Amino acid sequence: MAPQINLEEAAKATELPSAEEVLGDRDEIPIEELFDSEFMAQYTEFTTFEEMVRASPSNVDSPRELTLIPDGTWDEFVSETTMFDDEEEMVFAVRDHWVATKLGL
């Protein structure tokens, strides 16, 4: 079972910055920033997301090519090499991790 960060409870205990303060003028957050070394070391067998992608059972060499890995193959790989049951669970966890990190929670 994946860890849960209770962002709502944490937010009640602190004054939060605005979305603009957290995101700046970015439209997208680089995948390498989301899957930082702290997250990877804590929840996976890898030190970087790129290392995880390269170790996957596919011909993909970088996170930018992740969409080329068939869903079932990637979900199984995520389940075997991380604390998560599938990609969706990992994505929600990394989202919460990134938000909590940015907010200093």
PDB file of N, CA and C in Angstrom:
ATOM      1  N   MET A   1       0.845  -1.184   0.000  1.00  0.00           N
ATOM      2  CA  MET A   1       0.000   0.000   0.000  1.00  0.00           C
ATOM      3  C   MET A   1       0.885   1.239   0.000  1.00  0.00           C
ATOM      4  N   ALA A   2       0.551   2.174  -0.824  1.00  0.00           N
ATOM      5  CA  ALA A   2       1.334   3.403  -0.955  1.00  0.00           C
ATOM      6  C   ALA A   2       1.078   4.339   0.215  1.00  0.00           C
ATOM      7  N   PRO A   3       2.101   5.108   0.578  1.00  0.00           N
ATOM      8  CA  PRO A   3       1.944   6.075   1.660  1.00  0.00           C
ATOM      9  C   PRO A   3       1.005   7.194   1.245  1.00  0.00           C
ATOM     10  N   GLN A   4       0.327   7.768   2.198  1.00  0.00           N
ATOM     11  CA  GLN A   4      -0.595   8.868   1.936  1.00  0.00           C
ATOM     12  C   GLN A   4      -0.134  10.107   2.679  1.00  0.00           C
ATOM     13  N   ILE A   5      -0.072  11.216   1.985  1.00  0.00           N
ATOM     14  CA  ILE A   5       0.223  12.493   2.616  1.00  0.00           C
ATOM     15  C   ILE A   5      -1.095  13.226   2.736  1.00  0.00           C
ATOM     16  N   ASN A   6      -1.465  13.613   3.940  1.00  0.00           N
ATOM     17  CA  ASN A   6      -2.717  14.312   4.133  1.00  0.00           C
ATOM     18  C   ASN A   6      -2.481  15.806   3.957  1.00  0.00           C
ATOM     19  N   LEU A   7      -2.597  16.264   2.717  1.00  0.00           N
ATOM     20  CA  LEU A   7      -2.328  17.662   2.404  1.00  0.00           C
ATOM     21  C   LEU A   7      -3.351  18.593   3.042  1.00  0.00           C
ATOM     22  N   GLU A   8      -4.588  18.151   3.142  1.00  0.00           N
ATOM     23  CA  GLU A   8      -5.618  18.998   3.751  1.00  0.00           C
ATOM     24  C   GLU A   8      -5.306  19.279   5.213  1.00  0.00           C
ATOM     25  N   GLU A   9      -4.917  18.263   5.950  1.00  0.00           N
ATOM     26  CA  GLU A   9      -4.584  18.460   7.361  1.00  0.00           C
ATOM     27  C   GLU A   9      -3.341  19.329   7.510  1.00  0.00           C
ATOM     28  N   ALA A  10      -2.350  19.080   6.681  1.00  0.00           N
ATOM     29  CA  ALA A  10      -1.132  19.872   6.745  1.00  0.00           C
ATOM     30  C   ALA A  10      -1.408  21.332   6.392  1.00  0.00           C
ATOM     31  N   ALA A  11      -2.278  21.536   5.433  1.00  0.00           N
ATOM     32  CA  ALA A  11      -2.599  22.899   5.014  1.00  0.00           C
ATOM     33  C   ALA A  11      -3.285  23.682   6.118  1.00  0.00           C
ATOM     34  N   LYS A  12      -4.065  23.025   6.945  1.00  0.00           N
ATOM     35  CA  LYS A  12      -4.751  23.701   8.049  1.00  0.00           C
ATOM     36  C   LYS A  12      -3.760  24.226   9.081  1.00  0.00           C
ATOM     37  N   ALA A  13      -2.613  23.597   9.152  1.00  0.00           N
ATOM     38  CA  ALA A  13      -1.634  23.939  10.186  1.00  0.00           C
ATOM     39  C   ALA A  13      -0.648  25.013   9.748  1.00  0.00           C
ATOM     40  N   THR A  14      -0.719  25.460   8.522  1.00  0.00           N
ATOM     41  CA  THR A  14       0.263  26.422   8.033  1.00  0.00           C
ATOM     42  C   THR A  14      -0.363  27.387   7.039  1.00  0.00           C
ATOM     43  N   GLU A  15       0.229  28.538   6.885  1.00  0.00           N
ATOM     44  CA  GLU A  15      -0.230  29.497   5.884  1.00  0.00           C
ATOM     45  C   GLU A  15       0.390  29.106   4.552  1.00  0.00           C
ATOM     46  N   LEU A  16      -0.439  28.889   3.567  1.00  0.00           N
ATOM     47  CA  LEU A  16       0.043  28.395   2.287  1.00  0.00           C
ATOM     48  C   LEU A  16       0.289  29.513   1.288  1.00  0.00           C
ATOM     49  N   PRO A  17       1.297  29.357   0.455  1.00  0.00           N
ATOM     50  CA  PRO A  17       1.530  30.326  -0.615  1.00  0.00           C
ATOM     51  C   PRO A  17       0.490  30.144  -1.712  1.00  0.00           C
ATOM     52  N   SER A  18       0.367  31.115  -2.573  1.00  0.00           N
ATOM     53  CA  SER A  18      -0.554  31.006  -3.699  1.00  0.00           C
ATOM     54  C   SER A  18       0.022  30.043  -4.737  1.00  0.00           C
ATOM     55  N   ALA A  19      -0.836  29.610  -5.644  1.00  0.00           N
ATOM     56  CA  ALA A  19      -0.384  28.724  -6.719  1.00  0.00           C
ATOM     57  C   ALA A  19       0.699  29.397  -7.555  1.00  0.00           C
ATOM     58  N   GLU A  20       0.554  30.699  -7.779  1.00  0.00           N
ATOM     59  CA  GLU A  20       1.550  31.431  -8.563  1.00  0.00           C
ATOM     60  C   GLU A  20       2.915  31.428  -7.875  1.00  0.00           C
ATOM     61  N   GLU A  21       2.920  31.514  -6.560  1.00  0.00           N
ATOM     62  CA  GLU A  21       4.180  31.485  -5.820  1.00  0.00           C
ATOM     63  C   GLU A  21       4.855  30.118  -5.927  1.00  0.00           C
ATOM     64  N   VAL A  22       4.062  29.071  -5.976  1.00  0.00           N
ATOM     65  CA  VAL A  22       4.605  27.719  -6.054  1.00  0.00           C
ATOM     66  C   VAL A  22       5.036  27.383  -7.477  1.00  0.00           C
ATOM     67  N   LEU A  23       4.194  27.691  -8.446  1.00  0.00           N
ATOM     68  CA  LEU A  23       4.460  27.299  -9.821  1.00  0.00           C
ATOM     69  C   LEU A  23       5.239  28.328 -10.627  1.00  0.00           C
ATOM     70  N   GLY A  24       5.198  29.570 -10.206  1.00  0.00           N
ATOM     71  CA  GLY A  24       5.839  30.611 -10.998  1.00  0.00           C
ATOM     72  C   GLY A  24       5.113  30.760 -12.317  1.00  0.00           C
ATOM     73  N   ASP A  25       5.845  30.942 -13.383  1.00  0.00           N
ATOM     74  CA  ASP A  25       5.210  31.118 -14.691  1.00  0.00           C
ATOM     75  C   ASP A  25       5.269  29.847 -15.544  1.00  0.00           C
ATOM     76  N   ARG A  26       5.415  28.711 -14.900  1.00  0.00           N
ATOM     77  CA  ARG A  26       5.519  27.445 -15.634  1.00  0.00           C
ATOM     78  C   ARG A  26       4.141  26.885 -15.965  1.00  0.00           C
ATOM     79  N   ASP A  27       4.036  26.287 -17.140  1.00  0.00           N
ATOM     80  CA  ASP A  27       2.826  25.567 -17.521  1.00  0.00           C
ATOM     81  C   ASP A  27       2.952  24.090 -17.163  1.00  0.00           C
ATOM     82  N   GLU A  28       4.184  23.604 -17.160  1.00  0.00           N
ATOM     83  CA  GLU A  28       4.444  22.197 -16.883  1.00  0.00           C
ATOM     84  C   GLU A  28       5.561  22.068 -15.857  1.00  0.00           C
ATOM     85  N   ILE A  29       5.531  20.969 -15.146  1.00  0.00           N
ATOM     86  CA  ILE A  29       6.589  20.649 -14.191  1.00  0.00           C
ATOM     87  C   ILE A  29       7.381  19.492 -14.796  1.00  0.00           C
ATOM     88  N   PRO A  30       8.687  19.651 -14.965  1.00  0.00           N
ATOM     89  CA  PRO A  30       9.488  18.559 -15.547  1.00  0.00           C
ATOM     90  C   PRO A  30       9.342  17.274 -14.721  1.00  0.00           C
ATOM     91  N   ILE A  31       9.230  16.164 -15.415  1.00  0.00           N
ATOM     92  CA  ILE A  31       9.026  14.879 -14.744  1.00  0.00           C
ATOM     93  C   ILE A  31      10.168  14.566 -13.788  1.00  0.00           C
ATOM     94  N   GLU A  32      11.376  15.006 -14.125  1.00  0.00           N
ATOM     95  CA  GLU A  32      12.523  14.763 -13.256  1.00  0.00           C
ATOM     96  C   GLU A  32      12.403  15.551 -11.950  1.00  0.00           C
ATOM     97  N   GLU A  33      11.708  16.677 -12.001  1.00  0.00           N
ATOM     98  CA  GLU A  33      11.483  17.459 -10.777  1.00  0.00           C
ATOM     99  C   GLU A  33      10.423  16.789  -9.906  1.00  0.00           C
ATOM    100  N   LEU A  34       9.405  16.245 -10.528  1.00  0.00           N
ATOM    101  CA  LEU A  34       8.370  15.543  -9.764  1.00  0.00           C
ATOM    102  C   LEU A  34       8.958  14.322  -9.066  1.00  0.00           C
ATOM    103  N   PHE A  35       9.635  13.485  -9.843  1.00  0.00           N
ATOM    104  CA  PHE A  35      10.223  12.262  -9.316  1.00  0.00           C
ATOM    105  C   PHE A  35      11.647  12.555  -8.848  1.00  0.00           C
ATOM    106  N   ASP A  36      11.762  13.354  -7.804  1.00  0.00           N
ATOM    107  CA  ASP A  36      13.085  13.745  -7.309  1.00  0.00           C
ATOM    108  C   ASP A  36      13.771  12.573  -6.605  1.00  0.00           C
ATOM    109  N   SER A  37      15.046  12.765  -6.292  1.00  0.00           N
ATOM    110  CA  SER A  37      15.831  11.675  -5.703  1.00  0.00           C
ATOM    111  C   SER A  37      15.279  11.238  -4.345  1.00  0.00           C
ATOM    112  N   GLU A  38      14.725  12.156  -3.590  1.00  0.00           N
ATOM    113  CA  GLU A  38      14.136  11.793  -2.293  1.00  0.00           C
ATOM    114  C   GLU A  38      12.964  10.828  -2.480  1.00  0.00           C
ATOM    115  N   PHE A  39      12.065  11.154  -3.397  1.00  0.00           N
ATOM    116  CA  PHE A  39      10.915  10.289  -3.670  1.00  0.00           C
ATOM    117  C   PHE A  39      11.378   8.927  -4.176  1.00  0.00           C
ATOM    118  N   MET A  40      12.298   8.944  -5.140  1.00  0.00           N
ATOM    119  CA  MET A  40      12.762   7.695  -5.742  1.00  0.00           C
ATOM    120  C   MET A  40      13.433   6.796  -4.712  1.00  0.00           C
ATOM    121  N   ALA A  41      14.277   7.354  -3.870  1.00  0.00           N
ATOM    122  CA  ALA A  41      14.970   6.551  -2.862  1.00  0.00           C
ATOM    123  C   ALA A  41      14.005   5.990  -1.823  1.00  0.00           C
ATOM    124  N   GLN A  42      12.995   6.750  -1.487  1.00  0.00           N
ATOM    125  CA  GLN A  42      12.067   6.323  -0.445  1.00  0.00           C
ATOM    126  C   GLN A  42      11.060   5.275  -0.926  1.00  0.00           C
ATOM    127  N   TYR A  43      10.635   5.372  -2.181  1.00  0.00           N
ATOM    128  CA  TYR A  43       9.526   4.534  -2.638  1.00  0.00           C
ATOM    129  C   TYR A  43       9.844   3.554  -3.759  1.00  0.00           C
ATOM    130  N   THR A  44      11.079   3.584  -4.288  1.00  0.00           N
ATOM    131  CA  THR A  44      11.406   2.702  -5.403  1.00  0.00           C
ATOM    132  C   THR A  44      12.765   2.034  -5.179  1.00  0.00           C
ATOM    133  N   GLU A  45      13.131   1.171  -6.101  1.00  0.00           N
ATOM    134  CA  GLU A  45      14.437   0.523  -6.074  1.00  0.00           C
ATOM    135  C   GLU A  45      15.489   1.343  -6.809  1.00  0.00           C
ATOM    136  N   PHE A  46      15.147   2.552  -7.233  1.00  0.00           N
ATOM    137  CA  PHE A  46      16.015   3.354  -8.087  1.00  0.00           C
ATOM    138  C   PHE A  46      16.366   4.680  -7.434  1.00  0.00           C
ATOM    139  N   THR A  47      17.434   5.300  -7.935  1.00  0.00           N
ATOM    140  CA  THR A  47      17.833   6.597  -7.399  1.00  0.00           C
ATOM    141  C   THR A  47      17.309   7.752  -8.250  1.00  0.00           C
ATOM    142  N   THR A  48      17.010   7.475  -9.518  1.00  0.00           N
ATOM    143  CA  THR A  48      16.424   8.492 -10.389  1.00  0.00           C
ATOM    144  C   THR A  48      15.299   7.870 -11.205  1.00  0.00           C
ATOM    145  N   PHE A  49      14.407   8.737 -11.693  1.00  0.00           N
ATOM    146  CA  PHE A  49      13.318   8.252 -12.533  1.00  0.00           C
ATOM    147  C   PHE A  49      13.852   7.755 -13.869  1.00  0.00           C
ATOM    148  N   GLU A  50      14.865   8.428 -14.383  1.00  0.00           N
ATOM    149  CA  GLU A  50      15.468   7.992 -15.642  1.00  0.00           C
ATOM    150  C   GLU A  50      16.039   6.576 -15.508  1.00  0.00           C
ATOM    151  N   GLU A  51      16.675   6.296 -14.388  1.00  0.00           N
ATOM    152  CA  GLU A  51      17.203   4.947 -14.136  1.00  0.00           C
ATOM    153  C   GLU A  51      16.065   3.929 -14.127  1.00  0.00           C
ATOM    154  N   MET A  52      14.954   4.290 -13.530  1.00  0.00           N
ATOM    155  CA  MET A  52      13.796   3.391 -13.480  1.00  0.00           C
ATOM    156  C   MET A  52      13.265   3.117 -14.885  1.00  0.00           C
ATOM    157  N   VAL A  53      13.133   4.163 -15.684  1.00  0.00           N
ATOM    158  CA  VAL A  53      12.622   4.004 -17.045  1.00  0.00           C
ATOM    159  C   VAL A  53      13.560   3.123 -17.866  1.00  0.00           C
ATOM    160  N   ARG A  54      14.852   3.356 -17.740  1.00  0.00           N
ATOM    161  CA  ARG A  54      15.819   2.558 -18.496  1.00  0.00           C
ATOM    162  C   ARG A  54      15.817   1.088 -18.068  1.00  0.00           C
ATOM    163  N   ALA A  55      15.476   0.831 -16.802  1.00  0.00           N
ATOM    164  CA  ALA A  55      15.447  -0.547 -16.303  1.00  0.00           C
ATOM    165  C   ALA A  55      14.148  -1.269 -16.664  1.00  0.00           C
ATOM    166  N   SER A  56      13.188  -0.544 -17.160  1.00  0.00           N
ATOM    167  CA  SER A  56      11.897  -1.151 -17.477  1.00  0.00           C
ATOM    168  C   SER A  56      12.030  -2.140 -18.636  1.00  0.00           C
ATOM    169  N   PRO A  57      11.097  -3.076 -18.727  1.00  0.00           N
ATOM    170  CA  PRO A  57      11.147  -4.075 -19.793  1.00  0.00           C
ATOM    171  C   PRO A  57      10.649  -3.490 -21.122  1.00  0.00           C
ATOM    172  N   SER A  58      11.415  -2.568 -21.660  1.00  0.00           N
ATOM    173  CA  SER A  58      11.051  -1.924 -22.923  1.00  0.00           C
ATOM    174  C   SER A  58      12.314  -1.399 -23.586  1.00  0.00           C
ATOM    175  N   ASN A  59      12.155  -0.777 -24.733  1.00  0.00           N
ATOM    176  CA  ASN A  59      13.284  -0.178 -25.441  1.00  0.00           C
ATOM    177  C   ASN A  59      13.369   1.319 -25.187  1.00  0.00           C
ATOM    178  N   VAL A  60      12.697   1.802 -24.186  1.00  0.00           N
ATOM    179  CA  VAL A  60      12.652   3.221 -23.879  1.00  0.00           C
ATOM    180  C   VAL A  60      13.927   3.630 -23.151  1.00  0.00           C
ATOM    181  N   ASP A  61      14.483   4.781 -23.551  1.00  0.00           N
ATOM    182  CA  ASP A  61      15.732   5.254 -22.959  1.00  0.00           C
ATOM    183  C   ASP A  61      15.592   6.481 -22.076  1.00  0.00           C
ATOM    184  N   SER A  62      14.431   7.143 -22.118  1.00  0.00           N
ATOM    185  CA  SER A  62      14.278   8.357 -21.320  1.00  0.00           C
ATOM    186  C   SER A  62      12.831   8.521 -20.871  1.00  0.00           C
ATOM    187  N   PRO A  63      12.618   9.284 -19.809  1.00  0.00           N
ATOM    188  CA  PRO A  63      11.259   9.529 -19.322  1.00  0.00           C
ATOM    189  C   PRO A  63      10.351  10.164 -20.375  1.00  0.00           C
ATOM    190  N   ARG A  64      10.910  10.903 -21.301  1.00  0.00           N
ATOM    191  CA  ARG A  64      10.106  11.550 -22.350  1.00  0.00           C
ATOM    192  C   ARG A  64       9.456  10.516 -23.278  1.00  0.00           C
ATOM    193  N   GLU A  65       9.998   9.311 -23.312  1.00  0.00           N
ATOM    194  CA  GLU A  65       9.458   8.243 -24.159  1.00  0.00           C
ATOM    195  C   GLU A  65       8.544   7.294 -23.388  1.00  0.00           C
ATOM    196  N   LEU A  66       8.212   7.652 -22.176  1.00  0.00           N
ATOM    197  CA  LEU A  66       7.437   6.773 -21.298  1.00  0.00           C
ATOM    198  C   LEU A  66       6.118   6.314 -21.921  1.00  0.00           C
ATOM    199  N   THR A  67       5.496   7.141 -22.718  1.00  0.00           N
ATOM    200  CA  THR A  67       4.214   6.772 -23.328  1.00  0.00           C
ATOM    201  C   THR A  67       4.347   5.617 -24.308  1.00  0.00           C
ATOM    202  N   LEU A  68       5.559   5.266 -24.703  1.00  0.00           N
ATOM    203  CA  LEU A  68       5.774   4.152 -25.626  1.00  0.00           C
ATOM    204  C   LEU A  68       5.717   2.794 -24.936  1.00  0.00           C
ATOM    205  N   ILE A  69       5.770   2.777 -23.611  1.00  0.00           N
ATOM    206  CA  ILE A  69       5.705   1.515 -22.863  1.00  0.00           C
ATOM    207  C   ILE A  69       4.232   1.136 -22.708  1.00  0.00           C
ATOM    208  N   PRO A  70       3.854  -0.064 -23.096  1.00  0.00           N
ATOM    209  CA  PRO A  70       2.456  -0.484 -22.926  1.00  0.00           C
ATOM    210  C   PRO A  70       2.031  -0.405 -21.459  1.00  0.00           C
ATOM    211  N   ASP A  71       0.800   0.066 -21.224  1.00  0.00           N
ATOM    212  CA  ASP A  71       0.308   0.276 -19.859  1.00  0.00           C
ATOM    213  C   ASP A  71       0.454  -0.952 -18.964  1.00  0.00           C
ATOM    214  N   GLY A  72       0.012  -2.082 -19.407  1.00  0.00           N
ATOM    215  CA  GLY A  72       0.087  -3.278 -18.574  1.00  0.00           C
ATOM    216  C   GLY A  72       1.518  -3.623 -18.190  1.00  0.00           C
ATOM    217  N   THR A  73       2.438  -3.456 -19.126  1.00  0.00           N
ATOM    218  CA  THR A  73       3.854  -3.731 -18.875  1.00  0.00           C
ATOM    219  C   THR A  73       4.401  -2.768 -17.830  1.00  0.00           C
ATOM    220  N   TRP A  74       4.101  -1.486 -17.984  1.00  0.00           N
ATOM    221  CA  TRP A  74       4.590  -0.474 -17.045  1.00  0.00           C
ATOM    222  C   TRP A  74       3.969  -0.679 -15.667  1.00  0.00           C
ATOM    223  N   ASP A  75       2.649  -0.941 -15.609  1.00  0.00           N
ATOM    224  CA  ASP A  75       1.992  -1.162 -14.317  1.00  0.00           C
ATOM    225  C   ASP A  75       2.623  -2.337 -13.572  1.00  0.00           C
ATOM    226  N   GLU A  76       2.894  -3.407 -14.281  1.00  0.00           N
ATOM    227  CA  GLU A  76       3.519  -4.577 -13.657  1.00  0.00           C
ATOM    228  C   GLU A  76       4.919  -4.236 -13.152  1.00  0.00           C
ATOM    229  N   PHE A  77       5.675  -3.507 -13.940  1.00  0.00           N
ATOM    230  CA  PHE A  77       7.018  -3.087 -13.550  1.00  0.00           C
ATOM    231  C   PHE A  77       6.969  -2.184 -12.315  1.00  0.00           C
ATOM    232  N   VAL A  78       6.042  -1.240 -12.301  1.00  0.00           N
ATOM    233  CA  VAL A  78       5.874  -0.346 -11.146  1.00  0.00           C
ATOM    234  C   VAL A  78       5.537  -1.166  -9.904  1.00  0.00           C
ATOM    235  N   SER A  79       4.657  -2.115 -10.047  1.00  0.00           N
ATOM    236  CA  SER A  79       4.259  -2.959  -8.925  1.00  0.00           C
ATOM    237  C   SER A  79       5.428  -3.776  -8.371  1.00  0.00           C
ATOM    238  N   GLU A  80       6.305  -4.234  -9.250  1.00  0.00           N
ATOM    239  CA  GLU A  80       7.435  -5.070  -8.847  1.00  0.00           C
ATOM    240  C   GLU A  80       8.608  -4.282  -8.266  1.00  0.00           C
ATOM    241  N   THR A  81       8.751  -3.011  -8.638  1.00  0.00           N
ATOM    242  CA  THR A  81       9.958  -2.265  -8.272  1.00  0.00           C
ATOM    243  C   THR A  81       9.710  -1.052  -7.382  1.00  0.00           C
ATOM    244  N   THR A  82       8.468  -0.853  -6.992  1.00  0.00           N
ATOM    245  CA  THR A  82       8.139   0.297  -6.143  1.00  0.00           C
ATOM    246  C   THR A  82       7.198  -0.152  -5.027  1.00  0.00           C
ATOM    247  N   MET A  83       6.832   0.788  -4.179  1.00  0.00           N
ATOM    248  CA  MET A  83       5.859   0.509  -3.123  1.00  0.00           C
ATOM    249  C   MET A  83       4.425   0.639  -3.627  1.00  0.00           C
ATOM    250  N   PHE A  84       4.244   0.879  -4.915  1.00  0.00           N
ATOM    251  CA  PHE A  84       2.933   1.167  -5.479  1.00  0.00           C
ATOM    252  C   PHE A  84       2.381  -0.011  -6.258  1.00  0.00           C
ATOM    253  N   ASP A  85       1.056  -0.112  -6.287  1.00  0.00           N
ATOM    254  CA  ASP A  85       0.405  -1.196  -7.011  1.00  0.00           C
ATOM    255  C   ASP A  85       0.406  -0.993  -8.522  1.00  0.00           C
ATOM    256  N   ASP A  86       0.421   0.270  -8.949  1.00  0.00           N
ATOM    257  CA  ASP A  86       0.395   0.573 -10.379  1.00  0.00           C
ATOM    258  C   ASP A  86       0.819   2.018 -10.623  1.00  0.00           C
ATOM    259  N   GLU A  87       0.858   2.392 -11.896  1.00  0.00           N
ATOM    260  CA  GLU A  87       1.296   3.737 -12.274  1.00  0.00           C
ATOM    261  C   GLU A  87       0.409   4.819 -11.673  1.00  0.00           C
ATOM    262  N   GLU A  88      -0.882   4.616 -11.694  1.00  0.00           N
ATOM    263  CA  GLU A  88      -1.795   5.631 -11.170  1.00  0.00           C
ATOM    264  C   GLU A  88      -1.513   5.938  -9.701  1.00  0.00           C
ATOM    265  N   GLU A  89      -1.318   4.918  -8.901  1.00  0.00           N
ATOM    266  CA  GLU A  89      -1.019   5.106  -7.484  1.00  0.00           C
ATOM    267  C   GLU A  89       0.308   5.861  -7.304  1.00  0.00           C
ATOM    268  N   MET A  90       1.292   5.534  -8.124  1.00  0.00           N
ATOM    269  CA  MET A  90       2.581   6.206  -8.044  1.00  0.00           C
ATOM    270  C   MET A  90       2.449   7.681  -8.442  1.00  0.00           C
ATOM    271  N   VAL A  91       1.674   7.960  -9.479  1.00  0.00           N
ATOM    272  CA  VAL A  91       1.497   9.335  -9.945  1.00  0.00           C
ATOM    273  C   VAL A  91       0.814  10.187  -8.874  1.00  0.00           C
ATOM    274  N   PHE A  92      -0.211   9.663  -8.243  1.00  0.00           N
ATOM    275  CA  PHE A  92      -0.878  10.421  -7.184  1.00  0.00           C
ATOM    276  C   PHE A  92       0.056  10.658  -5.998  1.00  0.00           C
ATOM    277  N   ALA A  93       0.870   9.666  -5.675  1.00  0.00           N
ATOM    278  CA  ALA A  93       1.814   9.815  -4.564  1.00  0.00           C
ATOM    279  C   ALA A  93       2.889  10.849  -4.879  1.00  0.00           C
ATOM    280  N   VAL A  94       3.407  10.833  -6.108  1.00  0.00           N
ATOM    281  CA  VAL A  94       4.447  11.810  -6.461  1.00  0.00           C
ATOM    282  C   VAL A  94       3.851  13.210  -6.529  1.00  0.00           C
ATOM    283  N   ARG A  95       2.614  13.317  -6.943  1.00  0.00           N
ATOM    284  CA  ARG A  95       1.949  14.626  -6.936  1.00  0.00           C
ATOM    285  C   ARG A  95       1.886  15.177  -5.521  1.00  0.00           C
ATOM    286  N   ASP A  96       1.430  14.350  -4.595  1.00  0.00           N
ATOM    287  CA  ASP A  96       1.326  14.782  -3.200  1.00  0.00           C
ATOM    288  C   ASP A  96       2.700  15.111  -2.621  1.00  0.00           C
ATOM    289  N   HIS A  97       3.691  14.308  -2.965  1.00  0.00           N
ATOM    290  CA  HIS A  97       5.071  14.552  -2.508  1.00  0.00           C
ATOM    291  C   HIS A  97       5.574  15.902  -3.015  1.00  0.00           C
ATOM    292  N   TRP A  98       5.364  16.172  -4.296  1.00  0.00           N
ATOM    293  CA  TRP A  98       5.841  17.425  -4.898  1.00  0.00           C
ATOM    294  C   TRP A  98       5.168  18.618  -4.242  1.00  0.00           C
ATOM    295  N   VAL A  99       3.859  18.543  -4.076  1.00  0.00           N
ATOM    296  CA  VAL A  99       3.114  19.641  -3.462  1.00  0.00           C
ATOM    297  C   VAL A  99       3.594  19.859  -2.023  1.00  0.00           C
ATOM    298  N   ALA A 100       3.704  18.782  -1.272  1.00  0.00           N
ATOM    299  CA  ALA A 100       4.155  18.907   0.123  1.00  0.00           C
ATOM    300  C   ALA A 100       5.564  19.495   0.207  1.00  0.00           C
ATOM    301  N   THR A 101       6.435  19.073  -0.708  1.00  0.00           N
ATOM    302  CA  THR A 101       7.800  19.601  -0.734  1.00  0.00           C
ATOM    303  C   THR A 101       7.797  21.095  -1.048  1.00  0.00           C
ATOM    304  N   LYS A 102       7.046  21.486  -2.055  1.00  0.00           N
ATOM    305  CA  LYS A 102       6.984  22.888  -2.456  1.00  0.00           C
ATOM    306  C   LYS A 102       6.389  23.776  -1.352  1.00  0.00           C
ATOM    307  N   LEU A 103       5.474  23.206  -0.576  1.00  0.00           N
ATOM    308  CA  LEU A 103       4.834  23.974   0.473  1.00  0.00           C
ATOM    309  C   LEU A 103       5.571  23.874   1.796  1.00  0.00           C
ATOM    310  N   GLY A 104       6.627  23.075   1.827  1.00  0.00           N
ATOM    311  CA  GLY A 104       7.396  22.920   3.051  1.00  0.00           C
ATOM    312  C   GLY A 104       6.649  22.163   4.138  1.00  0.00           C
ATOM    313  N   LEU A 105       5.797  21.232   3.717  1.00  0.00           N
ATOM    314  CA  LEU A 105       4.999  20.457   4.684  1.00  0.00           C
ATOM    315  C   LEU A 105       5.672  19.171   5.062  1.00  0.00           C
TER     316      LEU A 105
END
